[in-house]
XYZ file of C-alpha atoms in Angstrom:
505
model
C 80.734 109.930 93.500
C 81.926 108.209 96.713
C 83.797 110.578 98.993
C 86.886 109.752 100.926
C 86.748 111.471 104.283
C 89.278 113.064 106.455
C 88.461 112.588 110.180
C 89.807 115.895 111.619
C 90.977 114.285 114.857
C 93.504 112.338 113.151
C 95.318 115.560 112.033
C 96.158 116.376 115.633
C 96.331 113.126 117.525
C 97.969 109.735 117.383
C 95.534 106.915 117.075
C 95.673 103.092 117.009
C 95.170 101.429 113.645
C 92.145 99.633 115.153
C 90.001 99.954 118.385
C 88.626 97.213 120.539
C 84.994 98.338 120.291
C 83.176 98.915 116.985
C 80.734 101.450 118.372
C 83.622 103.770 119.083
C 84.087 104.238 115.379
C 80.687 105.835 114.842
C 81.315 109.354 113.449
C 78.802 112.049 112.800
C 78.792 112.854 109.004
C 78.652 116.469 109.792
C 82.071 116.319 111.488
C 83.740 114.944 108.511
C 85.600 116.886 105.859
C 85.848 115.408 102.260
C 89.503 114.972 101.066
C 88.802 116.891 97.921
C 87.505 119.926 99.920
C 90.510 120.049 102.196
C 93.612 119.509 100.104
C 93.879 122.196 97.574
C 97.149 124.166 97.810
C 100.761 123.568 98.262
C 100.368 124.937 101.870
C 97.885 122.200 102.504
C 100.330 119.560 101.147
C 103.176 121.011 103.263
C 100.873 120.879 106.394
C 100.232 117.293 105.718
C 103.926 116.477 105.244
C 104.620 118.237 108.654
C 101.951 115.956 110.266
C 103.801 112.873 108.980
C 107.088 114.359 110.357
C 105.221 114.772 113.645
C 104.714 111.100 113.950
C 108.278 110.401 112.763
C 109.847 112.046 115.863
C 106.838 111.375 118.105
C 107.369 110.645 121.903
C 105.114 108.825 124.255
C 103.013 110.889 126.734
C 104.394 108.558 129.306
C 107.783 110.357 128.911
C 109.590 107.916 126.675
C 110.451 107.069 123.103
C 111.922 104.295 121.120
C 115.527 104.776 122.443
C 114.401 104.510 126.002
C 112.402 101.147 125.223
C 115.475 99.644 123.640
C 117.846 100.869 126.271
C 115.982 99.286 129.074
C 115.555 96.141 127.137
C 119.216 95.528 126.578
C 121.787 94.296 129.136
C 123.717 97.567 129.719
C 120.876 99.548 131.330
C 118.012 99.336 133.894
C 114.856 101.292 133.963
C 115.649 103.168 137.131
C 113.211 106.031 137.995
C 111.480 106.515 141.448
C 110.083 103.133 142.092
C 109.148 99.731 140.472
C 106.103 101.206 138.688
C 107.408 104.481 137.669
C 106.912 104.812 134.035
C 105.639 101.226 134.200
C 106.080 100.672 130.420
C 109.808 100.936 130.895
C 109.886 98.845 134.094
C 108.076 95.926 132.535
C 110.309 96.032 129.392
C 113.329 96.147 131.646
C 112.271 92.917 133.421
C 110.491 91.218 130.519
C 107.150 91.108 132.398
C 105.282 93.113 129.769
C 102.385 91.381 128.118
C 99.736 92.308 125.431
C 97.926 94.671 127.867
C 100.834 96.184 129.503
C 104.022 97.499 128.042
C 105.472 99.942 125.514
C 104.352 98.130 122.367
C 101.288 100.206 121.972
C 103.449 103.243 121.464
C 105.426 101.892 118.648
C 102.304 100.415 117.034
C 100.216 103.529 117.347
C 103.172 105.866 116.300
C 103.734 103.810 113.319
C 100.166 103.236 112.086
C 99.201 106.855 112.665
C 102.132 107.875 110.611
C 101.345 105.434 107.900
C 97.792 106.813 107.902
C 98.978 110.251 107.522
C 101.476 109.291 104.774
C 98.743 107.467 102.856
C 96.419 110.487 103.019
C 98.894 112.875 101.695
C 100.050 110.381 98.979
C 96.378 109.888 97.861
C 95.686 113.590 97.281
C 98.932 115.235 96.385
C 98.579 114.275 92.714
C 95.591 116.705 92.364
C 97.325 119.597 93.917
C 98.732 122.292 91.746
C 102.301 122.969 92.725
C 105.943 122.926 91.450
C 106.606 119.441 90.085
C 110.023 119.182 91.716
C 108.716 120.153 95.089
C 105.826 117.810 94.692
C 108.159 115.088 93.936
C 110.261 115.716 96.937
C 107.258 115.836 99.180
C 106.319 112.499 97.797
C 109.847 111.130 98.437
C 109.984 112.395 102.115
C 106.573 110.784 102.695
C 107.481 107.347 101.280
C 110.787 107.431 103.277
C 108.961 107.963 106.497
C 106.267 105.399 105.535
C 109.182 102.930 104.854
C 110.687 103.831 108.217
C 107.281 103.198 110.026
C 106.840 99.720 108.348
C 110.450 98.905 109.118
C 109.799 99.537 112.833
C 106.644 97.477 112.630
C 108.177 94.351 110.953
C 111.298 94.645 113.233
C 109.382 94.753 116.575
C 106.145 92.756 115.639
C 107.042 90.883 112.478
C 103.454 89.891 111.540
C 101.602 93.179 110.719
C 99.026 94.457 108.380
C 100.147 96.174 105.049
C 97.836 99.128 104.515
C 98.521 100.779 101.188
C 95.826 103.346 100.947
C 92.926 104.816 102.850
C 90.954 102.222 104.569
C 86.997 102.831 105.019
C 85.772 102.570 108.610
C 83.540 99.549 107.688
C 86.629 97.661 106.465
C 88.964 98.260 109.468
C 87.870 95.227 111.279
C 88.628 93.003 108.312
C 92.265 93.739 107.977
C 94.648 90.798 108.299
C 98.321 90.530 108.652
C 100.626 89.881 105.894
C 104.032 88.101 105.749
C 107.295 89.780 106.774
C 108.740 89.341 103.270
C 105.930 91.462 101.817
C 106.454 94.168 104.204
C 110.320 94.301 103.393
C 109.460 94.354 99.703
C 107.086 97.290 100.283
C 109.655 99.060 102.397
C 112.455 98.624 99.756
C 110.095 99.738 96.949
C 109.189 103.073 98.764
C 112.842 103.713 99.499
C 114.049 103.029 96.008
C 111.274 105.155 94.623
C 112.182 107.906 97.102
C 115.961 108.270 96.761
C 116.063 109.949 93.314
C 113.756 112.871 94.222
C 115.415 113.692 97.646
C 118.009 116.438 97.849
C 121.665 115.580 98.589
C 121.642 118.173 101.414
C 119.362 120.674 103.043
C 120.040 124.134 104.486
C 120.262 123.536 108.161
C 118.817 126.943 109.114
C 115.702 126.545 107.325
C 115.299 122.651 106.700
C 117.298 120.986 109.285
C 115.814 117.615 110.026
C 114.167 117.100 106.648
C 115.136 113.855 104.926
C 117.795 113.620 102.271
C 119.106 111.027 99.754
C 121.690 109.925 102.263
C 119.056 109.278 104.988
C 116.863 107.195 102.613
C 119.969 105.227 101.336
C 121.261 104.650 104.832
C 117.812 103.448 105.985
C 117.662 101.200 102.949
C 121.027 99.788 103.819
C 119.840 99.008 107.240
C 116.628 97.414 105.996
C 118.770 95.138 103.688
C 121.248 94.280 106.322
C 118.404 93.244 108.703
C 117.370 90.760 106.026
C 120.945 89.593 105.761
C 121.320 90.725 102.218
C 124.856 91.610 103.004
C 126.267 92.854 99.498
C 123.385 94.947 98.698
C 123.384 96.499 102.164
C 127.120 97.344 101.760
C 126.356 98.811 98.377
C 123.811 101.262 99.832
C 126.135 102.256 102.652
C 129.134 102.875 100.416
C 127.736 106.137 98.859
C 126.579 107.391 102.260
C 129.934 106.657 103.919
C 132.160 107.932 101.122
C 135.323 106.725 99.466
C 137.823 107.541 102.219
C 136.117 106.549 105.576
C 136.991 108.775 108.455
C 138.924 111.380 106.396
C 137.164 113.027 103.490
C 133.528 113.901 103.497
C 131.148 111.565 101.486
C 129.270 112.926 98.406
C 126.504 113.889 100.737
C 128.864 115.767 103.055
C 128.875 113.224 105.839
C 131.996 113.204 107.948
C 132.762 111.998 111.549
C 133.147 114.875 114.002
C 136.647 115.100 115.258
C 135.494 115.268 118.976
C 133.073 112.439 120.093
C 131.635 114.460 122.933
C 130.575 117.242 120.527
C 127.868 114.870 119.268
C 125.858 115.576 122.491
C 125.968 119.343 122.519
C 122.639 120.943 122.281
C 123.997 123.708 119.840
C 125.545 121.226 117.525
C 122.504 120.098 115.660
C 122.380 118.547 112.235
C 126.294 118.260 112.226
C 128.273 116.426 109.547
C 127.874 113.094 111.373
C 124.008 113.266 111.466
C 122.216 111.086 108.900
C 118.582 110.958 110.410
C 118.041 113.253 113.237
C 114.839 114.018 115.317
C 114.552 117.775 115.989
C 113.596 119.093 119.430
C 113.012 122.643 120.602
C 113.284 124.493 123.986
C 110.667 126.873 122.754
C 107.616 124.464 122.195
C 105.825 125.448 125.465
C 104.905 121.827 126.022
C 103.081 121.283 129.200
C 102.088 118.361 131.500
C 98.494 118.300 130.012
C 100.048 116.345 127.046
C 103.662 115.646 127.681
C 103.844 113.721 124.508
C 102.905 116.712 122.410
C 105.897 118.655 123.603
C 108.597 119.371 120.947
C 111.096 119.146 123.846
C 113.331 116.022 124.279
C 111.868 113.921 127.109
C 115.156 111.872 127.405
C 116.808 114.936 128.784
C 114.722 114.970 131.804
C 114.108 111.253 132.470
C 117.902 110.538 132.402
C 119.152 113.112 134.885
C 119.917 112.242 138.512
C 117.218 112.738 140.931
C 117.713 115.592 143.441
C 120.887 116.714 141.824
C 122.891 119.652 143.294
C 126.242 120.909 142.431
C 128.469 121.649 145.448
C 131.622 122.972 143.546
C 131.990 125.205 140.440
C 133.768 122.323 138.721
C 130.599 120.065 139.028
C 128.421 119.502 135.916
C 125.482 121.776 135.689
C 122.880 119.115 135.454
C 119.282 119.882 135.656
C 117.797 117.542 138.320
C 115.891 114.612 136.593
C 114.215 111.357 137.169
C 117.059 108.845 137.229
C 115.872 106.542 134.357
C 117.976 104.481 131.911
C 120.961 104.048 134.415
C 123.896 102.049 133.225
C 124.718 98.935 135.086
C 128.031 98.750 136.913
C 129.000 95.835 134.678
C 128.681 98.093 131.726
C 130.626 100.800 133.398
C 133.496 98.521 134.172
C 133.695 97.696 130.404
C 133.526 101.444 129.323
C 135.728 102.665 132.253
C 139.088 102.973 130.287
C 137.466 103.939 126.979
C 137.964 107.413 125.695
C 134.104 107.660 125.237
C 133.424 107.089 128.888
C 132.919 110.627 130.107
C 130.682 111.656 127.277
C 128.626 108.446 127.678
C 128.343 107.491 131.325
C 128.573 109.775 134.487
C 129.671 108.137 137.539
C 127.586 110.241 140.182
C 128.973 108.257 143.117
C 132.509 109.404 142.314
C 131.331 113.037 142.093
C 129.556 112.513 145.329
C 132.548 110.932 147.121
C 134.845 113.837 145.897
C 132.266 116.368 147.411
C 131.608 117.928 144.002
C 127.858 117.222 143.744
C 125.079 115.381 145.451
C 122.013 113.465 144.232
C 119.256 111.214 145.561
C 119.445 107.597 144.775
C 116.463 106.170 142.660
C 115.159 102.846 141.897
C 117.787 100.503 140.401
C 120.380 102.948 141.487
C 123.902 102.148 140.129
C 125.298 105.618 140.403
C 126.114 105.694 136.620
C 123.854 107.799 134.371
C 123.323 108.290 130.670
C 125.606 111.475 130.105
C 124.621 111.710 126.392
C 121.271 113.111 127.159
C 121.224 114.519 130.605
C 119.614 118.029 130.609
C 121.912 121.043 131.547
C 120.807 124.055 133.393
C 122.373 126.265 130.757
C 119.888 124.821 128.242
C 116.840 125.208 130.479
C 113.732 126.250 128.660
C 111.845 129.406 129.541
C 108.446 127.452 130.385
C 107.959 124.000 131.865
C 111.693 123.260 131.654
C 111.265 119.570 132.375
C 109.563 118.921 129.064
C 111.122 121.390 126.739
C 114.930 120.724 126.462
C 116.021 121.291 122.933
C 118.775 118.632 122.417
C 118.178 116.533 119.307
C 118.201 112.825 118.951
C 120.033 110.743 116.304
C 118.039 108.014 114.607
C 121.299 107.204 112.575
C 124.614 108.663 112.581
C 127.678 108.137 110.469
C 129.696 105.994 113.043
C 126.663 103.593 112.999
C 126.657 103.505 109.149
C 130.449 102.799 109.170
C 130.082 99.834 111.327
C 127.040 98.667 109.497
C 128.736 98.611 106.244
C 131.871 96.995 107.663
C 129.744 94.197 109.137
C 127.875 93.792 105.798
C 131.153 93.556 103.844
C 132.590 91.062 106.389
C 129.543 88.908 106.215
C 129.432 89.043 102.584
C 132.889 87.574 102.481
C 134.887 90.671 101.460
C 138.490 91.159 102.556
C 138.839 92.446 106.291
C 142.598 92.581 106.120
C 144.461 95.811 106.999
C 143.853 98.273 104.295
C 140.587 96.857 103.082
C 137.477 99.045 102.912
C 135.765 96.994 105.710
C 139.000 97.375 107.918
C 139.264 101.122 107.296
C 135.469 101.724 108.043
C 135.655 99.933 111.378
C 138.954 101.542 112.577
C 137.753 105.067 111.573
C 135.382 104.828 114.333
C 138.089 103.926 116.723
C 140.635 106.423 115.330
C 138.121 109.327 115.941
C 138.591 108.677 119.731
C 142.195 108.027 119.617
C 142.086 104.251 119.772
C 144.587 102.020 117.906
C 143.663 99.842 114.998
C 142.470 96.351 115.754
C 141.416 93.456 113.484
C 137.945 93.421 112.226
C 136.290 90.337 113.695
C 132.732 89.741 114.903
C 133.646 89.894 118.495
C 135.547 93.180 117.966
C 132.619 94.662 116.017
C 130.081 93.746 118.772
C 132.258 95.355 121.347
C 132.783 98.572 119.324
C 129.108 98.928 118.622
C 128.276 98.519 122.371
C 130.750 101.209 123.354
C 130.223 103.691 120.406
C 126.361 103.610 120.513
C 125.774 102.928 124.266
C 122.501 104.543 125.412
C 121.389 105.140 121.725
C 118.789 102.319 121.493
C 120.872 100.002 119.328
C 122.028 97.300 121.878
C 118.767 95.126 121.953
C 118.359 95.216 118.233
C 121.961 94.099 117.754
C 121.726 91.330 120.308
C 118.527 89.979 118.729
C 119.828 90.000 115.008
C 123.158 88.422 116.102
C 121.073 85.671 117.902
C 122.506 86.416 121.249
C 119.537 87.985 123.047
C 118.283 84.876 124.779
C 121.667 84.063 126.251
C 122.716 87.596 127.201
C 119.442 88.773 128.473
C 118.334 85.475 130.309
C 119.087 87.050 133.736
C 116.605 89.945 132.886
C 113.832 87.582 132.084
C 114.246 87.115 128.249
C 112.587 83.859 126.977
C 113.707 82.329 123.842
C 110.908 81.947 121.275
C 108.867 84.722 123.017
C 110.580 87.931 123.566
C 112.301 88.299 120.211
C 109.127 90.022 119.252
C 106.708 92.394 120.998
C 103.163 91.274 121.609
C 100.461 92.727 119.354
C 98.612 95.153 121.604
C 95.512 93.522 122.929
C 93.129 96.255 121.950
C 94.226 95.687 118.427
C 93.135 92.009 118.626
C 89.678 92.638 119.988
C 86.990 92.045 117.449
C 89.526 92.068 114.524
C 91.045 89.460 112.301
C 94.529 90.088 113.653
C 96.378 87.168 115.321
C 98.696 87.317 118.371
C 102.451 86.592 117.781
C 103.829 83.210 118.824
C 104.589 82.835 122.469
C 102.216 85.540 123.662
């Protein structure tokens, strides 16, 4: 019988799909553990499931994540930091000077394929594990949902990627080829459609907060369909997630907009009624500088804080001094200046400094305007290595986003957008939550509302690209049409393999 082997290093560390040198793949057979000797119990299956979740919310050791990449790639934020090479992956993304060897694309590629590997391992063995049938079905559904999310990221950022459905033998790794985007999308839709029936409507927050639910998988499927411009099917998926009375009554899954927008960003308000997919972080993980990416703390909290911050009056915010990354442009601040979401979103440190309330040290690209949604607070300081262990969670998708996506899908499908229509009510529920009056649902109004509501949450670049506006809006940052719509395949994935680089790279 031919054994399938588990490479123990893969259980603990993220690895690329492929490496540039074949000899690096030589493995001592005595260091391998056969799958059928390792996965025996429900506890083994749960440990494998946790390992997939580990990749789902994984942050780069270079102190960034997907949100940070997308923020600096957009028009409303700059890399910032301490200098032009500080967290260089973000610097080159902000100026569109990244290439196949330099940039953040390796993080997205490695996070996704290591997550897919772990998902495929679990799915290949769980059928033989003796455990409760309903629980097994749920484990499978969670795993398929995450695998779908990994592939959705890959097809979104790279478009031309390999589809790996099972465990690949080492000898076959260098013969893998890319497939077409439509096949990736079909695979993603299949995974999600199969997962949804076996996921719970809700989970107990105290013991299972952050685990995937029906609503999470349905919202993800809606987004996958919307990105393919399958407007009505996308709207149909979002409809159950969003509920019958947008902005008023909770949906069948319990989702409801929080009354106060600023409450979304309170560390103690995790897994609230607006959260659909949320990455959990902890102030108790004891993450250290030996491997910052392994920390369970939220790295956005430290990189977004003002450098050298000090409060001078009791009325000043209790910021923990940070690294001044992801600063907003003054142009964006002028747009959000009179919006009710301004204070929760953007902190004008120069105004605080001028008023004598606080002081800070200007960093690179300094505009004086910082991403207030994620700045760390002294009150939330972790007991050990506080820079790396702030416990604020991160939204991958929240209800206001889903409301606007369904409204957009309905509008693009040709449904009514007149006052009283579902699309109109979905769109204006987001505005009503912050006390803004109703306005017509138009493409321009939708684009502005998404820009203001989701600022600093990693959505702007993706929106500009799918609306076909990235090349125009981002030209001043160096964006080149026909090149920068996609990320380059990392060069070390091309070496000695059959993978081909994306057009323009």
